[in-house]
Short mmCIF file of C-alpha atoms and ligand atoms in Angstrom, two decimals:
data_model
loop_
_atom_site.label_atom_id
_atom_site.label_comp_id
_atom_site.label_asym_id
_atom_site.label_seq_id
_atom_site.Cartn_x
_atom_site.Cartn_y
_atom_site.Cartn_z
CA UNK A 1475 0.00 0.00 0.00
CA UNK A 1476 1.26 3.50 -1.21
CA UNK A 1477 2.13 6.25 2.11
CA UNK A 1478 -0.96 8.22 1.32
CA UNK A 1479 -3.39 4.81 1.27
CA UNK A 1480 -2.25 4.11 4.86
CA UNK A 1481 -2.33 7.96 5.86
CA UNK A 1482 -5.95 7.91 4.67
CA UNK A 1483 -6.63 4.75 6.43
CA UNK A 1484 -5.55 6.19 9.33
CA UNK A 1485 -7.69 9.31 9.51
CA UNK A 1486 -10.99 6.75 8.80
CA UNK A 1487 -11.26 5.11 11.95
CA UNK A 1488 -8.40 7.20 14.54
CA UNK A 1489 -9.21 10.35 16.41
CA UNK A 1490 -8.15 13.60 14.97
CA UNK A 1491 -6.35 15.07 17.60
CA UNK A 1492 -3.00 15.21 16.13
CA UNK A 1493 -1.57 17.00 12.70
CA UNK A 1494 0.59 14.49 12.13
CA UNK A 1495 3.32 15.12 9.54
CA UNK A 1496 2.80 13.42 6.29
CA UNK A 1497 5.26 10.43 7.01
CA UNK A 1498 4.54 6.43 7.83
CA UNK A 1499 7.23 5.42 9.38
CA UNK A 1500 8.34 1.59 8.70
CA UNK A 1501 11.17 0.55 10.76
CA UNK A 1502 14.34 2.00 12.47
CA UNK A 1503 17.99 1.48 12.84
CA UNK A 1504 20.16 3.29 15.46
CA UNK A 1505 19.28 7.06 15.29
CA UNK A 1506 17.73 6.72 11.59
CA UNK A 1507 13.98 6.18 10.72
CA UNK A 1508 12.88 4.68 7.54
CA UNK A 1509 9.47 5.52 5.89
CA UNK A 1510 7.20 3.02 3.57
CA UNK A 1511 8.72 4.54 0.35
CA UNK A 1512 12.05 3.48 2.03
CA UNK A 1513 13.03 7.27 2.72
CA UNK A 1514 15.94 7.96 5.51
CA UNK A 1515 15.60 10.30 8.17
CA UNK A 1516 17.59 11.25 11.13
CA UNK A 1517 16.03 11.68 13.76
CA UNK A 1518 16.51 14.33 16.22
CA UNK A 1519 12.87 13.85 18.08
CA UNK A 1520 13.11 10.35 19.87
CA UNK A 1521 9.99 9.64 19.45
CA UNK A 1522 9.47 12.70 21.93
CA UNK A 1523 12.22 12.42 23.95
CA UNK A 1524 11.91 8.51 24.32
CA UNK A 1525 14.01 6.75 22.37
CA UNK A 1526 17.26 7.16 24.49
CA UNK A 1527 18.91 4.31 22.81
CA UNK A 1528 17.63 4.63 19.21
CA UNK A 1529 16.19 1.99 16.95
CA UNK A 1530 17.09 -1.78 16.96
CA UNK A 1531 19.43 -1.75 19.74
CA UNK A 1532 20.21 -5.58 19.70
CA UNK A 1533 20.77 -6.11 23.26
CA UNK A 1534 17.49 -3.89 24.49
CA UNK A 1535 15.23 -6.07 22.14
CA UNK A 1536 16.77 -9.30 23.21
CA UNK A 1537 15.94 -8.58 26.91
CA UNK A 1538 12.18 -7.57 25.87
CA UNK A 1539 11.67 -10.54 23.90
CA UNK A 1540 13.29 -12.43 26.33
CA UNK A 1541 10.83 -11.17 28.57
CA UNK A 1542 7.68 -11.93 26.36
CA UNK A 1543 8.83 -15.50 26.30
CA UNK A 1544 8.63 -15.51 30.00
CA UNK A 1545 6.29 -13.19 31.83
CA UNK A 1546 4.00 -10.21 30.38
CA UNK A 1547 1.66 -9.53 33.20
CA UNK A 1548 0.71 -10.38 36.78
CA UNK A 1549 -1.13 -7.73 38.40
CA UNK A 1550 0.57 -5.42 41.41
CA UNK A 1551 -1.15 -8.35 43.78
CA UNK A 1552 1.83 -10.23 43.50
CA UNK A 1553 5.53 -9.74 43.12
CA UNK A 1554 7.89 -10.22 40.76
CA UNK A 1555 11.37 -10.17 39.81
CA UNK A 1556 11.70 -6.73 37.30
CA UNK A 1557 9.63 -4.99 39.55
CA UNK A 1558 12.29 -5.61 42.22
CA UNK A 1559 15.46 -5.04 39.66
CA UNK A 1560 13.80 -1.78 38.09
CA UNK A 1561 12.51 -0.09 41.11
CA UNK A 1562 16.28 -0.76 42.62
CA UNK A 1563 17.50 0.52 39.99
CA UNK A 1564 15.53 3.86 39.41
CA UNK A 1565 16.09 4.23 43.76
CA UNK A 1566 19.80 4.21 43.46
CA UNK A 1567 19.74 6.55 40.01
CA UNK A 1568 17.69 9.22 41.46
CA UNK A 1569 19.67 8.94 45.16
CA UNK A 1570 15.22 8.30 46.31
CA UNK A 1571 13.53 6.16 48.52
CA UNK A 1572 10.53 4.71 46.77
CA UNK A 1573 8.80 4.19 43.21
CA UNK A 1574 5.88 3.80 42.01
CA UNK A 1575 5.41 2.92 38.39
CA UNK A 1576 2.79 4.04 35.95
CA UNK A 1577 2.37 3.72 32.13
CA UNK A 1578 2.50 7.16 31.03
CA UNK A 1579 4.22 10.44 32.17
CA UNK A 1580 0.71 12.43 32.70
CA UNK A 1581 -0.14 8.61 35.63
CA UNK A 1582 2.99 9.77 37.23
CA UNK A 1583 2.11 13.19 37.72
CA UNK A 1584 -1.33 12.09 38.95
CA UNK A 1585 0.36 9.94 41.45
CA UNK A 1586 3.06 12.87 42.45
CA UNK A 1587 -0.07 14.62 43.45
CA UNK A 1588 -2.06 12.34 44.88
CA UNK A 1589 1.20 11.79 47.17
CA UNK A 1590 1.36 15.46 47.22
CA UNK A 1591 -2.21 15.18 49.03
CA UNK A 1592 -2.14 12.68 51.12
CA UNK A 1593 0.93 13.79 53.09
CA UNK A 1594 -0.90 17.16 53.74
CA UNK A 1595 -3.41 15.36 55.10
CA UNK A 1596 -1.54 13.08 57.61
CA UNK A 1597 0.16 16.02 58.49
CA UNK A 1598 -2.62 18.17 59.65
CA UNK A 1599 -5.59 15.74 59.73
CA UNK A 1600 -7.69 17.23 57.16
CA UNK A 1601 -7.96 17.91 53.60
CA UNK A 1602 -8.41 20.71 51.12
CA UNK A 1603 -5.12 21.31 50.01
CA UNK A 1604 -3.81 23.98 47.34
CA UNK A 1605 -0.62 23.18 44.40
CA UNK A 1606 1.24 26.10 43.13
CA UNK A 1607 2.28 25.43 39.25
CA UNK A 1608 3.93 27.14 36.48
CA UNK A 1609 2.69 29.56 33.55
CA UNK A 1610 4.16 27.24 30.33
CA UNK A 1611 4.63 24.32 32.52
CA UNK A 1612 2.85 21.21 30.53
CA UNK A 1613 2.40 17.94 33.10
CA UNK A 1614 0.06 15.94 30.85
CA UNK A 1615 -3.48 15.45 29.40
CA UNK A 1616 -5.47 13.75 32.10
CA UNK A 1617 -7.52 16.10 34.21
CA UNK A 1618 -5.19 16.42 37.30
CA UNK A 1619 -1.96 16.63 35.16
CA UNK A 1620 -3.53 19.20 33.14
CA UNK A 1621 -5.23 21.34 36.01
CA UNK A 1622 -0.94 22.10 36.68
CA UNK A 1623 -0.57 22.94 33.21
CA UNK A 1624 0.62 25.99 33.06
CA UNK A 1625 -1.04 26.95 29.44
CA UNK A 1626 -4.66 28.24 29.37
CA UNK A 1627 -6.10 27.14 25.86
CA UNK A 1628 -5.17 23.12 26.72
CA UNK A 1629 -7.00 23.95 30.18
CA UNK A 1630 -10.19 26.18 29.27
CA UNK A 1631 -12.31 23.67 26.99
CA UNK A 1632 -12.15 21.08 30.32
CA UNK A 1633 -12.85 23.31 33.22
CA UNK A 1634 -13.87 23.21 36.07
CA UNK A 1635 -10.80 21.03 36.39
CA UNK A 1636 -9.49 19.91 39.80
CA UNK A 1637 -9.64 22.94 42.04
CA UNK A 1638 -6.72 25.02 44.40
CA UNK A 1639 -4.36 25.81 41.55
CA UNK A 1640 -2.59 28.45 41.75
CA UNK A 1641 0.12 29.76 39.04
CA UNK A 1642 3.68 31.52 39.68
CA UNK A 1643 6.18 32.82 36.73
CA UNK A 1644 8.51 30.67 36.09
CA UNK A 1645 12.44 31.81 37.32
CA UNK A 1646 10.51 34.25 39.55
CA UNK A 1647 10.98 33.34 43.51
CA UNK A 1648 9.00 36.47 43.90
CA UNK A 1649 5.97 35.35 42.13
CA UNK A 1650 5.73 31.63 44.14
CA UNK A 1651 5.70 33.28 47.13
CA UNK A 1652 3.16 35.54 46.24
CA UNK A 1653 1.03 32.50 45.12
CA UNK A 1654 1.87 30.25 48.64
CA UNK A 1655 -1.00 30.25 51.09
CA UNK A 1656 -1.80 28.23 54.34
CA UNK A 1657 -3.10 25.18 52.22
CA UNK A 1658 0.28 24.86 49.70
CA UNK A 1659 1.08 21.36 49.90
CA UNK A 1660 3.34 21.26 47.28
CA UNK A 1661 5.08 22.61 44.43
CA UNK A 1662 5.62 21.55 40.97
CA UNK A 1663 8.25 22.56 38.53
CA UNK A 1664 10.00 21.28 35.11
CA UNK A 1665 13.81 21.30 36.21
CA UNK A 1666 13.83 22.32 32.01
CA UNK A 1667 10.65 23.28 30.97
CA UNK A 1668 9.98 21.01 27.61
CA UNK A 1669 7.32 21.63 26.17
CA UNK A 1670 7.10 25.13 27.05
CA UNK A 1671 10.07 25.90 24.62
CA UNK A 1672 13.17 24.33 26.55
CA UNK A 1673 13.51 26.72 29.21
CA UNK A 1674 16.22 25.47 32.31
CA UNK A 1675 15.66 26.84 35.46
CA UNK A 1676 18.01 28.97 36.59
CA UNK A 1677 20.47 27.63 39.98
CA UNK A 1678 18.70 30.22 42.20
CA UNK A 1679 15.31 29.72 41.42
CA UNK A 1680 15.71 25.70 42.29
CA UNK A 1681 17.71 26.70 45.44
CA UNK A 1682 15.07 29.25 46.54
CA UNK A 1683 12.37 26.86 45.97
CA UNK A 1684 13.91 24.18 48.10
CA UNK A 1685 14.45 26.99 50.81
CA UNK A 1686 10.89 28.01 51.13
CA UNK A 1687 9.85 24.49 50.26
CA UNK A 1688 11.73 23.45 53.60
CA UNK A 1689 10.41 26.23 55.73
CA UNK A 1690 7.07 25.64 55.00
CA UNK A 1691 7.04 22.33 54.93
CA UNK A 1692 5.75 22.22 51.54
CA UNK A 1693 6.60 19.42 49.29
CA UNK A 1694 8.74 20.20 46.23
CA UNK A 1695 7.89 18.06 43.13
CA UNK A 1696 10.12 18.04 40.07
CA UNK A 1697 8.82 16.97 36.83
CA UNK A 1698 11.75 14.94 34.74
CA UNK A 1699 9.76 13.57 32.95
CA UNK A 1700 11.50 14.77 29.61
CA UNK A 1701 14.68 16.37 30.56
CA UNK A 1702 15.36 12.94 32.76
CA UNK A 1703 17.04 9.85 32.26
CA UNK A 1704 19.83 11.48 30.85
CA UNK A 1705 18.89 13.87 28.71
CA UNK A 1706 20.99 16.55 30.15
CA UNK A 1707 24.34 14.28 30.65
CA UNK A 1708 23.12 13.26 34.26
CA UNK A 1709 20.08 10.76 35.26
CA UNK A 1710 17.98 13.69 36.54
CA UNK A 1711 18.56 17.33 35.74
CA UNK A 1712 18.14 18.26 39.27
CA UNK A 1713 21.12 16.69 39.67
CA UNK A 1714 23.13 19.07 38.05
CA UNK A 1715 21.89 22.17 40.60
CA UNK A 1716 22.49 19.77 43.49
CA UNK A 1717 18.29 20.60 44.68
CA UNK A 1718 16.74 17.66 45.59
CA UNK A 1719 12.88 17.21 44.82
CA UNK A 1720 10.52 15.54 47.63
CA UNK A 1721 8.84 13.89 44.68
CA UNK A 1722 9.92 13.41 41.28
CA UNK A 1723 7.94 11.96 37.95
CA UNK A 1724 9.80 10.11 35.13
CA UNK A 1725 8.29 8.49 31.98
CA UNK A 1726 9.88 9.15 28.09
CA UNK A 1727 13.58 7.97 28.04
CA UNK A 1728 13.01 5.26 31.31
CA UNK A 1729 11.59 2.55 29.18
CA UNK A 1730 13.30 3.88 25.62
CA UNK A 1731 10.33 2.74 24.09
CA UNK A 1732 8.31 1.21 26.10
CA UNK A 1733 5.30 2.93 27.95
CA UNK A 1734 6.27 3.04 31.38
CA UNK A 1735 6.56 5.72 33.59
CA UNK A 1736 7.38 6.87 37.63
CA UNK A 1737 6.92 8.97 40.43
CA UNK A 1738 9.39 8.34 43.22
CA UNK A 1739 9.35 9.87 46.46
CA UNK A 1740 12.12 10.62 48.99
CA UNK A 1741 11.96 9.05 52.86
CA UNK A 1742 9.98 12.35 54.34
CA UNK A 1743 7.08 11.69 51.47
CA UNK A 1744 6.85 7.80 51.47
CA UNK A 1745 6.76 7.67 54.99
CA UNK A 1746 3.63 9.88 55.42
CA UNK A 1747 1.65 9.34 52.24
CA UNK A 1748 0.57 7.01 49.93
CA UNK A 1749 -0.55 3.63 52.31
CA UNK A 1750 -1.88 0.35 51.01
CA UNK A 1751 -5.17 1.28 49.12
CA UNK A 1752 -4.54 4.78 48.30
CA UNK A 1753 -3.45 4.34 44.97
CA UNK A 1754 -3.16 1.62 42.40
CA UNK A 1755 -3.18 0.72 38.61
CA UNK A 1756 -3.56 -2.86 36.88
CA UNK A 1757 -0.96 -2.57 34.14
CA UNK A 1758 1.80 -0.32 35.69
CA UNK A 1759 5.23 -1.79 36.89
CA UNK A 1760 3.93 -5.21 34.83
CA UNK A 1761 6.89 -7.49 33.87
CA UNK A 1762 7.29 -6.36 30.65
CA UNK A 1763 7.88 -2.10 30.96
CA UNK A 1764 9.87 -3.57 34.12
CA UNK A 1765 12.43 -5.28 32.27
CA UNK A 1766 12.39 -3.12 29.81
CA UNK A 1767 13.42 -0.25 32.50
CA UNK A 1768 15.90 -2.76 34.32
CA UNK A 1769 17.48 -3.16 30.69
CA UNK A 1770 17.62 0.31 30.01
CA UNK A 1771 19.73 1.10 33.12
CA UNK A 1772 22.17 -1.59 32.26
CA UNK A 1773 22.56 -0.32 28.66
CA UNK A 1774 23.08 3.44 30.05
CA UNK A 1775 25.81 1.96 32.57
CA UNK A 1776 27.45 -0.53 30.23
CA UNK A 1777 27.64 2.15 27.64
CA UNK A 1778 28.66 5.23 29.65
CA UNK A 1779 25.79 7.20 28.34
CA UNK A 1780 25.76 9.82 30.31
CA UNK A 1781 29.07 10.08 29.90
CA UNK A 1782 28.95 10.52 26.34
CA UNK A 1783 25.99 13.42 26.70
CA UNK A 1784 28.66 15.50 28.75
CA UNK A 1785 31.24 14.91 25.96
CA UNK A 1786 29.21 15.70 23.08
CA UNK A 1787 27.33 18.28 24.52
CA UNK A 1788 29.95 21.01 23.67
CA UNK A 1789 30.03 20.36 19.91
CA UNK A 1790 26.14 19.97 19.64
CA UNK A 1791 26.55 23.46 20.88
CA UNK A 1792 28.78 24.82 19.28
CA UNK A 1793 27.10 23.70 15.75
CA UNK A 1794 23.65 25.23 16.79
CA UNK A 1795 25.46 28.25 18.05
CA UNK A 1796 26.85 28.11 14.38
CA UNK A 1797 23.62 28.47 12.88
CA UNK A 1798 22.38 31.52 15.51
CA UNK A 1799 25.31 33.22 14.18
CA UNK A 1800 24.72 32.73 10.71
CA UNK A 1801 20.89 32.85 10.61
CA UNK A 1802 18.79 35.72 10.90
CA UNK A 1803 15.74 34.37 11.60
CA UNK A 1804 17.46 31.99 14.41
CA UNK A 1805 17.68 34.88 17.62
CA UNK A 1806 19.10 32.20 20.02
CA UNK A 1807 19.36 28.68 21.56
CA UNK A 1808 18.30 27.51 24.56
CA UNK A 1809 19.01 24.24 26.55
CA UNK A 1810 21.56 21.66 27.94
CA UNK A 1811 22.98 18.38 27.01
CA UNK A 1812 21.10 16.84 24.56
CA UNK A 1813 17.87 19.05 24.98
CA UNK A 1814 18.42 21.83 22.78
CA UNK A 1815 15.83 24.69 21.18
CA UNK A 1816 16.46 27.20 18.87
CA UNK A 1817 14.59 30.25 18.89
CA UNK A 1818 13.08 31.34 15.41
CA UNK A 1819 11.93 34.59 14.78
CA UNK A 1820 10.30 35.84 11.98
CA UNK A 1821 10.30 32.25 10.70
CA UNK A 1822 7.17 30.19 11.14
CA UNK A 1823 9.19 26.70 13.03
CA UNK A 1824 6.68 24.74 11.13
CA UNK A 1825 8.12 25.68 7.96
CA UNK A 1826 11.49 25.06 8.70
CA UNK A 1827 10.41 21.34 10.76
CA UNK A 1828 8.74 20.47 7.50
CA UNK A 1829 11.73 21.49 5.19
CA UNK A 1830 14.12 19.40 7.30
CA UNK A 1831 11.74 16.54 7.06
CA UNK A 1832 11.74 16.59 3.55
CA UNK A 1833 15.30 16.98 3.83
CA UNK A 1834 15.54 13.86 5.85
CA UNK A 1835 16.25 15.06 9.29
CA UNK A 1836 12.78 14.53 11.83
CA UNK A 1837 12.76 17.64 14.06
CA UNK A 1838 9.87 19.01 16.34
CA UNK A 1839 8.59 22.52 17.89
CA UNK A 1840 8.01 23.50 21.30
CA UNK A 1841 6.54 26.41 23.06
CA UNK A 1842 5.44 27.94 19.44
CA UNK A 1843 8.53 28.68 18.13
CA UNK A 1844 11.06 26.87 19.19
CA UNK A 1845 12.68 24.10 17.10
CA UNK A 1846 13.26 21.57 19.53
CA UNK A 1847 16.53 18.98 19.30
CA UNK A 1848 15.99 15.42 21.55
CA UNK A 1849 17.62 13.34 19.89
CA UNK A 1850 18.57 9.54 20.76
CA UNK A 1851 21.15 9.51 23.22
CA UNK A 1852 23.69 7.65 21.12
CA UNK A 1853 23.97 9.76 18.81
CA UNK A 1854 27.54 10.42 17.17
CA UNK A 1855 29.68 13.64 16.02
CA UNK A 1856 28.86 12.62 12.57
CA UNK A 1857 25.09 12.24 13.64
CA UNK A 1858 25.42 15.94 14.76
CA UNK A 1859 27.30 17.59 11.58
CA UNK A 1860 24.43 15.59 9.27
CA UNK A 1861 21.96 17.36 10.97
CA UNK A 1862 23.24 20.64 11.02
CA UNK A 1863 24.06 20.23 7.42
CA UNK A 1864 20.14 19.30 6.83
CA UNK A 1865 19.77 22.16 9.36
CA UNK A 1866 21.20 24.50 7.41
CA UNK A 1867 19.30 23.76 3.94
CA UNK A 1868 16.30 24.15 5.71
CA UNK A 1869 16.61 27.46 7.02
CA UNK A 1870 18.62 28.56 3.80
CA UNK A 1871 15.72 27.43 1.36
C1 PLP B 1015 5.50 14.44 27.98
C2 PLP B 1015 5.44 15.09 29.30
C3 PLP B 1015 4.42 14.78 30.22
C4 PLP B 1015 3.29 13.84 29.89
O1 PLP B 1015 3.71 12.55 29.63
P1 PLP B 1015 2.77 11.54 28.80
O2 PLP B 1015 3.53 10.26 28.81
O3 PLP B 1015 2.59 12.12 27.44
O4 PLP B 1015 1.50 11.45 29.54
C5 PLP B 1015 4.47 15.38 31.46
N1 PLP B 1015 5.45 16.24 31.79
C6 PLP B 1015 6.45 16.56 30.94
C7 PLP B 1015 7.52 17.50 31.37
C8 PLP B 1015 6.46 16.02 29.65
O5 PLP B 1015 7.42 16.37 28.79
#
């Protein structure tokens, strides 16, 4: 079947809540994507973020199929061996106490504030408790993840949404103190906002809000879910500003592929929150995503991924600061490691994504204008001068 039969198929019978680009991906191989005509692309999305060790990495499918031939499901009613490996794992990577594992990033930030909750509550006894969030923050789709959301027009159609949000400026200490009352239980921030248009917080702003966090007794949440699992050149970007979260949610890049996702708590939260029938979910943590996230791990270690983030880092850098140099229409980048935007002005992004697709290089937007770089975390020098070569065309045409 031609591209455009199966594009068409597509649209008959699934929702249309994406415009998706007019591609059909077939198959992949390290950090390339092939399409149905057979078309090469290198890809600099990850499948959003996800696909920290590429396409067809031999060792990661052996471990999921040897995992199919064994286990796929039991139910959290009983134990089981990658639950244990994964969740040790994820505890020592993160420097955390406890994890709970979901199947998407927007179940993890339900459960961070659920957790969020529920300590308020054994605290003081009663409930009614307040979040403070950030303006461009995005935490998900499902109703509590997007009542945090930090952008009104994903919010409005769906209100009333879950009540005693409150929204602070990003960056601006000021402006989260000005939104903490007597109820705060918690506060939730993007270490680098993502989808927002790759905005990193800035050392003071994590350090203040760990200050006031800790005098208030006020739980500090970090989402990492994309700029995590070593994104930036560490596990957890946090890590980098040396501010530890109370709670933090993972998802993308922990199951490179997989759907699988996380919140983990430190001692102070899992000690006075979540209990045994609190919270719960059929599929998450099953055998499969499990192994999958145990595997992962191994593959980072064995490989010295983050290792090789920090080392390429500088030349991704240096060839995107290239291209702000030489390029009008690109005003600046933003980012770290291998979570990069560049700024376009007076340049729709969607033109330029859509040139470099054609060109053969898959690149998203964020944040409206913001060409957004997340590429697979094995990624090579020569991976990097490609795409700023494809780059380059694009924004020249
Ligand atoms: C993608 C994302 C989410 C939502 O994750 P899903 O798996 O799409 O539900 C939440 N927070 C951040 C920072 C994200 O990038």
């Amino acid at each position: 079947m031609k591209a455009n039969e199966w594009m068409n198929r597509t649209e008959e019978s699934i929702l249309h809540t994406y415009q998706r680009f007019p591609v059909v991906l077939q198959r992949g191989e390290g950090a390339y994507l092939y399409d149905t005509d057979g078309k090469k692309y290198l890809d600099f999305t990850a499948g959003i973020a996800v696909c920290a060790l590429g396409y067809n990495d031999p060792e990661y499918n052996q471990a999921l199929k040897d995992q199919v031939d064994t286990l796929l499901h039991t139910s959290n009613l009983f134990y089981h061996e990658p639950l244990a490996e994964a969740g040790r794992k994820l505890a020592a990577a993160s420097g955390m106490s406890k994890v709970f594992f979901t199947n998407s990033g927007t179940e993890a930030i339900e459960g961070a504030l659920k957790a969020a909750k529920k300590y308020a509550y054994t605290k003081s006894g009663h409930a009614d408790w307040e979040i403070v969030a950030m303006e461009h923050s995005f935490h998900g789709r499902s109703v509590g993840a997007l009542s945090v959301t930090g952008t009104a027009h994903y919010r409005e159609p769906f209100e009333p949404l879950m009540g005693g949000v409150r929204f602070a400026a990003f960056n601006d200490l000021e402006s989260v103190k000005a939104q903490i009352t007597d109820k705060t239980c918690a506060v939730i921030v993007e270490p680098i906002q993502g989808e927002g248009g790759i905005y990193p917080a800035s050392q003071e702003f994590l350090e203040g809000l760990r200050r006031l966090c800790d005098e208030k007794d006020i739980l500090l949440i970090f989402d990492e879910i994309q700029c995590g699992m070593g994104r930036t050149g560490k596990y957890f970007a946090w890590q980098w500003y040396g501010v530890q979260p109370d709670i933090m949610t993972c998802a993308k890049a922990l199951g490179s592929g997989v759907p699988v996702g996380a919140f983990v708590l430190n001692e102070r939260a899992a000690a006075a929150s979540l209990a045994p029938g609190d919270h719960g979910t059929t599929y998450g943590g099953n055998p499969f995503v499990c192994a999958a996230v145990s595997k992962v791990f191994d593959l980072y270690e064995k490989r010295g991924l983050l290792a090789h983030v920090q080392e390429l880092t500088p030349y991704l850098e240096e060839k995107l600061d290239t291209l702000v140099e030489k390029y009008g229409c690109v005003a600046k980048r933003r980012g770290k490691g291998f979570m990069q935007g560049l700024v376009l002005e007076g340049r729709p992004v969607g033109e330029v994504v859509s040139k470099a697709i054609d060109n053969g290089l898959l690149v998203i937007s964020a944040g409206g204008n913001v060409l957004r770089l997340v590429p697979p975390l094995i990624i090579t020098k020569e991976h990097i001068d490609e795409m700023a070569t494809i780059l380059e065309k694009a924004l020249a045409e």
